[in-house]
């Protein structure tokens, strides 16, 4: 940075021009502050060519470790999928503890819930339920056909 800053117009350039000159010289701001190039966390676990070049690791050794790490990726993905499925099962089990299944029969009188996105929802003090309806048909998945009284 001192080399770029010194020169014919060294002290007479603003910060923007100085940064442009430094970037043209091949240095990044991270390199200038910390003395090394930035490394993303994935490169620490699975070294890239940049990390290999800096650490001066033998090419054969790098290829061998890289292949081992790539073969473990499928196993890690499978473990992550299994954990996700177990989490979903636990959450469904907890939810279903509190949910009460309701059985409706043909001819039964019911009220219909007014959801916030429906046109019948007229504001904060509007009723949450609508009219008396009669169940005319019950579908296997729990859906109902209703008829207005």
Short mmCIF file of N, CA and C in Angstrom, two decimals:
data_model
loop_
_atom_site.label_atom_id
_atom_site.label_comp_id
_atom_site.label_asym_id
_atom_site.label_seq_id
_atom_site.Cartn_x
_atom_site.Cartn_y
_atom_site.Cartn_z
N UNK A 1 0.84 -1.18 0.00
CA UNK A 1 0.00 0.00 0.00
C UNK A 1 0.88 1.24 0.00
N UNK A 2 1.99 1.17 0.70
CA UNK A 2 2.91 2.31 0.74
C UNK A 2 3.48 2.58 -0.64
N UNK A 3 3.79 1.50 -1.40
CA UNK A 3 4.32 1.68 -2.75
C UNK A 3 3.31 2.37 -3.66
N UNK A 4 2.03 1.97 -3.55
CA UNK A 4 0.99 2.56 -4.38
C UNK A 4 0.75 4.00 -3.96
N UNK A 5 0.77 4.24 -2.66
CA UNK A 5 0.48 5.58 -2.14
C UNK A 5 1.59 6.57 -2.46
N UNK A 6 2.82 6.10 -2.47
CA UNK A 6 3.92 7.00 -2.84
C UNK A 6 4.00 7.06 -4.36
N UNK A 7 4.47 8.12 -4.86
CA UNK A 7 4.54 8.29 -6.31
C UNK A 7 4.44 9.76 -6.65
N UNK A 8 4.17 10.05 -7.91
CA UNK A 8 4.13 11.44 -8.36
C UNK A 8 3.04 12.22 -7.63
N UNK A 9 1.82 11.67 -7.57
CA UNK A 9 0.71 12.35 -6.91
C UNK A 9 0.35 11.65 -5.60
N UNK A 10 1.31 11.04 -4.93
CA UNK A 10 1.08 10.19 -3.78
C UNK A 10 0.10 10.72 -2.77
N UNK A 11 0.32 11.87 -2.20
CA UNK A 11 -0.52 12.36 -1.12
C UNK A 11 -1.73 13.14 -1.63
N UNK A 12 -1.82 13.36 -2.93
CA UNK A 12 -2.90 14.18 -3.47
C UNK A 12 -4.03 13.37 -4.10
N UNK A 13 -4.21 12.12 -3.71
CA UNK A 13 -5.31 11.33 -4.27
C UNK A 13 -6.30 11.00 -3.16
N UNK A 14 -7.56 10.93 -3.54
CA UNK A 14 -8.58 10.61 -2.53
C UNK A 14 -8.63 9.09 -2.32
N UNK A 15 -9.47 8.65 -1.36
CA UNK A 15 -9.55 7.24 -1.01
C UNK A 15 -10.03 6.36 -2.14
N UNK A 16 -10.97 6.86 -2.94
CA UNK A 16 -11.52 6.09 -4.04
C UNK A 16 -10.42 5.77 -5.07
N UNK A 17 -9.64 6.75 -5.43
CA UNK A 17 -8.57 6.55 -6.42
C UNK A 17 -7.51 5.62 -5.85
N UNK A 18 -7.21 5.76 -4.56
CA UNK A 18 -6.22 4.90 -3.92
C UNK A 18 -6.68 3.44 -3.96
N UNK A 19 -7.95 3.20 -3.66
CA UNK A 19 -8.48 1.84 -3.69
C UNK A 19 -8.39 1.27 -5.09
N UNK A 20 -8.74 2.05 -6.09
CA UNK A 20 -8.67 1.58 -7.49
C UNK A 20 -7.24 1.18 -7.85
N UNK A 21 -6.27 1.98 -7.44
CA UNK A 21 -4.87 1.67 -7.75
C UNK A 21 -4.43 0.39 -7.05
N UNK A 22 -4.86 0.23 -5.80
CA UNK A 22 -4.47 -0.96 -5.03
C UNK A 22 -5.08 -2.21 -5.66
N UNK A 23 -6.36 -2.15 -6.05
CA UNK A 23 -7.00 -3.31 -6.67
C UNK A 23 -6.36 -3.66 -8.00
N UNK A 24 -5.91 -2.65 -8.75
CA UNK A 24 -5.20 -2.92 -10.00
C UNK A 24 -3.87 -3.60 -9.73
N UNK A 25 -3.28 -3.33 -8.57
CA UNK A 25 -2.00 -3.96 -8.21
C UNK A 25 -2.19 -5.40 -7.78
N UNK A 26 -3.44 -5.87 -7.62
CA UNK A 26 -3.69 -7.26 -7.29
C UNK A 26 -3.94 -7.52 -5.82
N UNK A 27 -4.02 -6.50 -5.01
CA UNK A 27 -4.26 -6.69 -3.59
C UNK A 27 -5.73 -6.43 -3.28
N UNK A 28 -6.30 -7.25 -2.40
CA UNK A 28 -7.67 -7.02 -1.97
C UNK A 28 -7.64 -6.31 -0.63
N UNK A 29 -8.72 -5.64 -0.27
CA UNK A 29 -8.75 -4.97 1.04
C UNK A 29 -8.51 -5.93 2.20
N UNK A 30 -9.03 -7.17 2.09
CA UNK A 30 -8.83 -8.16 3.15
C UNK A 30 -7.34 -8.49 3.30
N UNK A 31 -6.66 -8.64 2.17
CA UNK A 31 -5.23 -8.93 2.19
C UNK A 31 -4.46 -7.79 2.85
N UNK A 32 -4.85 -6.56 2.53
CA UNK A 32 -4.14 -5.41 3.10
C UNK A 32 -4.33 -5.31 4.61
N UNK A 33 -5.52 -5.65 5.11
CA UNK A 33 -5.78 -5.52 6.54
C UNK A 33 -5.20 -6.69 7.32
N UNK A 34 -5.46 -7.93 6.85
CA UNK A 34 -5.10 -9.11 7.63
C UNK A 34 -3.83 -9.82 7.16
N UNK A 35 -3.31 -9.47 6.00
CA UNK A 35 -2.07 -10.06 5.53
C UNK A 35 -2.24 -11.39 4.80
N UNK A 36 -3.44 -11.92 4.72
CA UNK A 36 -3.71 -13.16 3.97
C UNK A 36 -5.00 -12.98 3.19
N UNK A 37 -5.22 -13.87 2.23
CA UNK A 37 -6.47 -13.82 1.47
C UNK A 37 -7.59 -14.44 2.27
N UNK A 38 -8.81 -14.02 2.01
CA UNK A 38 -9.99 -14.55 2.70
C UNK A 38 -10.24 -15.99 2.24
N UNK A 39 -10.68 -16.83 3.18
CA UNK A 39 -10.98 -18.22 2.89
C UNK A 39 -12.38 -18.50 3.40
N UNK A 40 -13.25 -19.04 2.54
CA UNK A 40 -14.59 -19.37 2.99
C UNK A 40 -14.54 -20.66 3.81
N UNK A 41 -15.49 -20.86 4.75
CA UNK A 41 -15.43 -22.03 5.63
C UNK A 41 -15.39 -23.36 4.90
N UNK A 42 -16.03 -23.46 3.74
CA UNK A 42 -16.02 -24.72 3.00
C UNK A 42 -14.61 -25.07 2.55
N UNK A 43 -13.76 -24.07 2.28
CA UNK A 43 -12.41 -24.33 1.83
C UNK A 43 -11.51 -24.81 2.96
N UNK A 44 -11.91 -24.56 4.20
CA UNK A 44 -11.12 -25.05 5.31
C UNK A 44 -11.30 -26.55 5.44
N UNK A 45 -12.55 -27.02 5.26
CA UNK A 45 -12.82 -28.45 5.37
C UNK A 45 -12.40 -29.19 4.10
N UNK A 46 -12.72 -28.63 2.94
CA UNK A 46 -12.34 -29.24 1.67
C UNK A 46 -11.44 -28.23 0.95
N UNK A 47 -10.14 -28.36 1.06
CA UNK A 47 -9.23 -27.34 0.53
C UNK A 47 -9.36 -27.17 -0.98
N UNK A 48 -9.36 -25.93 -1.42
CA UNK A 48 -9.36 -25.63 -2.85
C UNK A 48 -7.91 -25.54 -3.32
N UNK A 49 -7.75 -25.29 -4.61
CA UNK A 49 -6.39 -25.17 -5.16
C UNK A 49 -5.63 -23.99 -4.54
N UNK A 50 -6.37 -22.92 -4.21
CA UNK A 50 -5.73 -21.75 -3.60
C UNK A 50 -5.13 -22.13 -2.24
N UNK A 51 -5.87 -22.88 -1.44
CA UNK A 51 -5.38 -23.31 -0.13
C UNK A 51 -4.21 -24.26 -0.28
N UNK A 52 -4.29 -25.15 -1.26
CA UNK A 52 -3.21 -26.11 -1.50
C UNK A 52 -1.93 -25.38 -1.90
N UNK A 53 -2.07 -24.36 -2.74
CA UNK A 53 -0.90 -23.60 -3.18
C UNK A 53 -0.26 -22.86 -2.00
N UNK A 54 -1.08 -22.29 -1.13
CA UNK A 54 -0.54 -21.56 0.01
C UNK A 54 0.10 -22.51 1.02
N UNK A 55 -0.50 -23.68 1.25
CA UNK A 55 0.01 -24.63 2.23
C UNK A 55 1.12 -25.50 1.65
N UNK A 56 1.33 -25.43 0.35
CA UNK A 56 2.36 -26.20 -0.36
C UNK A 56 2.19 -27.70 -0.13
N UNK A 57 0.95 -28.19 -0.32
CA UNK A 57 0.65 -29.61 -0.17
C UNK A 57 0.96 -30.30 -1.49
N UNK A 58 1.45 -31.53 -1.40
CA UNK A 58 1.76 -32.33 -2.58
C UNK A 58 0.48 -32.61 -3.37
N UNK A 59 0.54 -32.56 -4.70
CA UNK A 59 -0.64 -32.76 -5.56
C UNK A 59 -1.28 -34.12 -5.34
N UNK A 60 -0.48 -35.17 -5.24
CA UNK A 60 -1.04 -36.51 -5.04
C UNK A 60 -1.80 -36.60 -3.73
N UNK A 61 -1.22 -36.02 -2.69
CA UNK A 61 -1.89 -36.03 -1.38
C UNK A 61 -3.19 -35.24 -1.44
N UNK A 62 -3.18 -34.10 -2.13
CA UNK A 62 -4.38 -33.26 -2.24
C UNK A 62 -5.49 -34.00 -2.98
N UNK A 63 -5.13 -34.68 -4.09
CA UNK A 63 -6.12 -35.42 -4.87
C UNK A 63 -6.73 -36.54 -4.02
N UNK A 64 -5.88 -37.24 -3.27
CA UNK A 64 -6.36 -38.33 -2.44
C UNK A 64 -7.33 -37.82 -1.37
N UNK A 65 -6.97 -36.77 -0.66
CA UNK A 65 -7.85 -36.24 0.39
C UNK A 65 -9.12 -35.65 -0.21
N UNK A 66 -9.00 -35.02 -1.36
CA UNK A 66 -10.18 -34.43 -2.02
C UNK A 66 -11.18 -35.53 -2.40
N UNK A 67 -10.72 -36.64 -2.95
CA UNK A 67 -11.60 -37.74 -3.31
C UNK A 67 -12.26 -38.35 -2.07
N UNK A 68 -11.50 -38.47 -0.98
CA UNK A 68 -12.09 -38.99 0.27
C UNK A 68 -13.20 -38.07 0.76
N UNK A 69 -12.93 -36.77 0.72
CA UNK A 69 -13.92 -35.81 1.21
C UNK A 69 -15.15 -35.79 0.32
N UNK A 70 -14.96 -35.91 -0.99
CA UNK A 70 -16.10 -35.92 -1.90
C UNK A 70 -16.94 -37.19 -1.72
N UNK A 71 -16.30 -38.30 -1.39
CA UNK A 71 -17.07 -39.52 -1.16
C UNK A 71 -17.87 -39.43 0.13
N UNK A 72 -17.42 -38.63 1.08
CA UNK A 72 -18.15 -38.47 2.34
C UNK A 72 -19.32 -37.49 2.21
N UNK A 73 -19.36 -36.70 1.15
CA UNK A 73 -20.43 -35.71 0.99
C UNK A 73 -21.79 -36.39 0.89
N UNK A 74 -21.87 -37.50 0.13
CA UNK A 74 -23.14 -38.22 0.01
C UNK A 74 -23.61 -38.73 1.36
N UNK A 75 -22.68 -39.23 2.15
CA UNK A 75 -23.04 -39.72 3.48
C UNK A 75 -23.54 -38.58 4.37
N UNK A 76 -22.89 -37.42 4.29
CA UNK A 76 -23.32 -36.26 5.08
C UNK A 76 -24.70 -35.79 4.64
N UNK A 77 -24.97 -35.81 3.34
CA UNK A 77 -26.29 -35.42 2.85
C UNK A 77 -27.36 -36.38 3.35
N UNK A 78 -27.06 -37.67 3.33
CA UNK A 78 -28.01 -38.66 3.80
C UNK A 78 -28.32 -38.47 5.29
N UNK A 79 -27.29 -38.20 6.07
CA UNK A 79 -27.48 -37.95 7.50
C UNK A 79 -28.34 -36.71 7.70
N UNK A 80 -28.10 -35.67 6.91
CA UNK A 80 -28.90 -34.44 7.04
C UNK A 80 -30.36 -34.70 6.67
N UNK A 81 -30.61 -35.49 5.64
CA UNK A 81 -31.98 -35.81 5.25
C UNK A 81 -32.67 -36.61 6.36
N UNK A 82 -31.96 -37.57 6.94
CA UNK A 82 -32.53 -38.37 8.03
C UNK A 82 -32.88 -37.50 9.23
N UNK A 83 -31.98 -36.58 9.58
CA UNK A 83 -32.26 -35.68 10.69
C UNK A 83 -33.48 -34.81 10.39
N UNK A 84 -33.60 -34.34 9.15
CA UNK A 84 -34.75 -33.53 8.77
C UNK A 84 -36.05 -34.30 8.87
N UNK A 85 -36.04 -35.54 8.44
CA UNK A 85 -37.24 -36.36 8.52
C UNK A 85 -37.62 -36.66 9.97
N UNK A 86 -36.63 -36.95 10.80
CA UNK A 86 -36.91 -37.19 12.22
C UNK A 86 -37.48 -35.95 12.88
N UNK A 87 -36.93 -34.79 12.53
CA UNK A 87 -37.43 -33.53 13.09
C UNK A 87 -38.89 -33.31 12.68
N UNK A 88 -39.20 -33.56 11.40
CA UNK A 88 -40.58 -33.37 10.94
C UNK A 88 -41.53 -34.33 11.65
N UNK A 89 -41.11 -35.57 11.87
CA UNK A 89 -41.96 -36.53 12.58
C UNK A 89 -42.21 -36.08 14.02
N UNK A 90 -41.16 -35.59 14.69
CA UNK A 90 -41.33 -35.11 16.06
C UNK A 90 -42.28 -33.93 16.12
N UNK A 91 -42.15 -33.00 15.18
CA UNK A 91 -43.02 -31.82 15.17
C UNK A 91 -44.46 -32.23 14.87
N UNK A 92 -44.67 -33.16 13.95
CA UNK A 92 -46.03 -33.62 13.63
C UNK A 92 -46.64 -34.33 14.84
N UNK A 93 -45.84 -35.11 15.54
CA UNK A 93 -46.34 -35.82 16.73
C UNK A 93 -46.77 -34.83 17.80
N UNK A 94 -45.97 -33.78 18.03
CA UNK A 94 -46.32 -32.75 19.02
C UNK A 94 -47.58 -32.00 18.60
N UNK A 95 -47.69 -31.68 17.32
CA UNK A 95 -48.86 -30.97 16.83
C UNK A 95 -50.11 -31.83 16.98
N UNK A 96 -50.00 -33.09 16.61
CA UNK A 96 -51.15 -33.99 16.65
C UNK A 96 -51.61 -34.30 18.07
N UNK A 97 -50.76 -34.08 19.07
CA UNK A 97 -51.19 -34.26 20.45
C UNK A 97 -52.31 -33.28 20.80
N UNK A 98 -52.17 -32.05 20.28
CA UNK A 98 -53.11 -30.99 20.61
C UNK A 98 -54.30 -30.93 19.66
N UNK A 99 -54.14 -31.43 18.46
CA UNK A 99 -55.22 -31.37 17.46
C UNK A 99 -56.26 -32.45 17.78
N UNK A 100 -57.51 -32.06 17.75
CA UNK A 100 -58.60 -33.00 18.01
C UNK A 100 -59.30 -33.32 16.69
N UNK A 101 -59.27 -34.57 16.28
CA UNK A 101 -59.99 -34.90 15.04
C UNK A 101 -61.50 -34.83 15.28
N UNK A 102 -62.22 -34.34 14.29
CA UNK A 102 -63.67 -34.22 14.40
C UNK A 102 -64.32 -35.06 13.32
N UNK A 103 -65.33 -35.78 13.71
CA UNK A 103 -66.06 -36.62 12.76
C UNK A 103 -67.41 -35.96 12.48
N UNK A 104 -67.69 -35.72 11.20
CA UNK A 104 -68.95 -35.13 10.79
C UNK A 104 -69.78 -36.19 10.07
N UNK A 105 -71.09 -36.07 10.24
CA UNK A 105 -72.00 -37.01 9.59
C UNK A 105 -72.99 -36.25 8.72
N UNK A 106 -73.52 -36.92 7.72
CA UNK A 106 -74.51 -36.31 6.83
C UNK A 106 -75.74 -35.93 7.66
N UNK A 107 -76.23 -34.71 7.46
CA UNK A 107 -77.40 -34.21 8.17
C UNK A 107 -77.06 -33.42 9.41
N UNK A 108 -75.82 -33.39 9.80
CA UNK A 108 -75.40 -32.66 10.99
C UNK A 108 -75.35 -31.16 10.69
N UNK A 109 -75.73 -30.31 11.68
CA UNK A 109 -75.67 -28.86 11.51
C UNK A 109 -74.30 -28.35 11.98
N UNK A 110 -73.68 -27.47 11.16
CA UNK A 110 -72.34 -26.95 11.47
C UNK A 110 -72.30 -25.45 11.19
N UNK A 111 -71.28 -24.79 11.73
CA UNK A 111 -70.96 -23.41 11.40
C UNK A 111 -69.71 -23.40 10.54
N UNK A 112 -69.61 -22.40 9.66
CA UNK A 112 -68.45 -22.30 8.78
C UNK A 112 -67.55 -21.18 9.27
N UNK A 113 -66.24 -21.45 9.37
CA UNK A 113 -65.27 -20.46 9.83
C UNK A 113 -65.03 -19.43 8.72
N UNK A 114 -64.95 -18.15 9.10
CA UNK A 114 -64.64 -17.09 8.14
C UNK A 114 -63.15 -16.80 8.26
N UNK A 115 -62.40 -17.08 7.22
CA UNK A 115 -60.95 -16.85 7.23
C UNK A 115 -60.64 -15.41 6.86
N UNK A 116 -59.49 -14.87 7.32
CA UNK A 116 -59.17 -13.46 7.09
C UNK A 116 -59.10 -13.04 5.63
N UNK A 117 -58.75 -13.94 4.72
CA UNK A 117 -58.61 -13.56 3.31
C UNK A 117 -59.92 -13.63 2.54
N UNK A 118 -61.00 -14.06 3.17
CA UNK A 118 -62.28 -14.16 2.48
C UNK A 118 -62.98 -12.81 2.44
N UNK A 119 -63.88 -12.64 1.49
CA UNK A 119 -64.61 -11.38 1.33
C UNK A 119 -65.53 -11.11 2.51
N UNK A 120 -66.00 -12.16 3.19
CA UNK A 120 -66.90 -11.98 4.32
C UNK A 120 -66.21 -11.38 5.54
N UNK A 121 -64.88 -11.45 5.60
CA UNK A 121 -64.14 -10.89 6.73
C UNK A 121 -64.16 -9.37 6.60
N UNK A 122 -64.91 -8.71 7.46
CA UNK A 122 -65.14 -7.27 7.31
C UNK A 122 -64.38 -6.44 8.35
N UNK A 123 -63.49 -7.00 9.05
CA UNK A 123 -62.73 -6.20 10.00
C UNK A 123 -62.55 -6.89 11.34
N UNK A 124 -62.02 -6.13 12.27
CA UNK A 124 -61.64 -6.64 13.57
C UNK A 124 -62.83 -7.16 14.39
N UNK A 125 -63.95 -6.46 14.32
CA UNK A 125 -65.09 -6.80 15.16
C UNK A 125 -66.15 -7.65 14.43
N UNK A 126 -65.83 -8.13 13.24
CA UNK A 126 -66.76 -8.97 12.49
C UNK A 126 -66.79 -10.37 13.11
N UNK A 127 -67.87 -11.11 12.94
CA UNK A 127 -67.94 -12.46 13.51
C UNK A 127 -66.93 -13.40 12.84
N UNK A 128 -66.51 -14.41 13.60
CA UNK A 128 -65.55 -15.39 13.09
C UNK A 128 -66.23 -16.58 12.43
N UNK A 129 -67.52 -16.74 12.63
CA UNK A 129 -68.27 -17.88 12.13
C UNK A 129 -69.45 -17.41 11.29
N UNK A 130 -69.87 -18.23 10.37
CA UNK A 130 -70.93 -17.85 9.47
C UNK A 130 -72.05 -18.89 9.49
N UNK A 131 -73.29 -18.44 9.56
CA UNK A 131 -74.55 -19.17 9.44
C UNK A 131 -74.62 -20.60 9.92
N UNK A 132 -75.75 -21.20 9.78
CA UNK A 132 -75.96 -22.62 10.06
C UNK A 132 -76.02 -23.36 8.73
N UNK A 133 -75.25 -24.40 8.63
CA UNK A 133 -75.21 -25.20 7.40
C UNK A 133 -75.49 -26.65 7.76
N UNK A 134 -75.95 -27.40 6.77
CA UNK A 134 -76.20 -28.83 6.95
C UNK A 134 -75.19 -29.59 6.09
N UNK A 135 -74.57 -30.60 6.67
CA UNK A 135 -73.60 -31.42 5.95
C UNK A 135 -74.39 -32.34 5.01
N UNK A 136 -74.10 -32.22 3.69
CA UNK A 136 -74.79 -33.06 2.71
C UNK A 136 -73.93 -34.23 2.26
N UNK A 137 -72.62 -34.09 2.35
CA UNK A 137 -71.73 -35.17 1.90
C UNK A 137 -70.39 -35.03 2.62
N UNK A 138 -69.83 -36.14 3.08
CA UNK A 138 -68.52 -36.16 3.74
C UNK A 138 -67.55 -36.93 2.85
N UNK A 139 -66.44 -36.28 2.48
CA UNK A 139 -65.44 -36.92 1.64
C UNK A 139 -64.41 -37.64 2.52
N UNK A 140 -63.68 -38.61 1.96
CA UNK A 140 -62.74 -39.41 2.76
C UNK A 140 -61.61 -38.59 3.41
N UNK A 141 -61.22 -37.50 2.77
CA UNK A 141 -60.11 -36.70 3.31
C UNK A 141 -60.57 -35.70 4.37
N UNK A 142 -61.86 -35.71 4.72
CA UNK A 142 -62.37 -34.81 5.75
C UNK A 142 -63.07 -33.59 5.23
N UNK A 143 -63.08 -33.38 3.91
CA UNK A 143 -63.78 -32.24 3.33
C UNK A 143 -65.28 -32.48 3.38
N UNK A 144 -66.03 -31.39 3.43
CA UNK A 144 -67.49 -31.49 3.56
C UNK A 144 -68.19 -30.70 2.46
N UNK A 145 -69.31 -31.21 2.02
CA UNK A 145 -70.22 -30.45 1.16
C UNK A 145 -71.30 -29.90 2.09
N UNK A 146 -71.51 -28.59 2.05
CA UNK A 146 -72.49 -27.94 2.94
C UNK A 146 -73.65 -27.37 2.14
N UNK A 147 -74.82 -27.34 2.76
CA UNK A 147 -75.99 -26.72 2.17
C UNK A 147 -76.53 -25.70 3.16
N UNK A 148 -76.88 -24.52 2.63
CA UNK A 148 -77.41 -23.46 3.47
C UNK A 148 -78.83 -23.83 3.90
N UNK A 149 -79.17 -23.49 5.13
CA UNK A 149 -80.52 -23.79 5.61
C UNK A 149 -81.47 -22.84 4.91
#
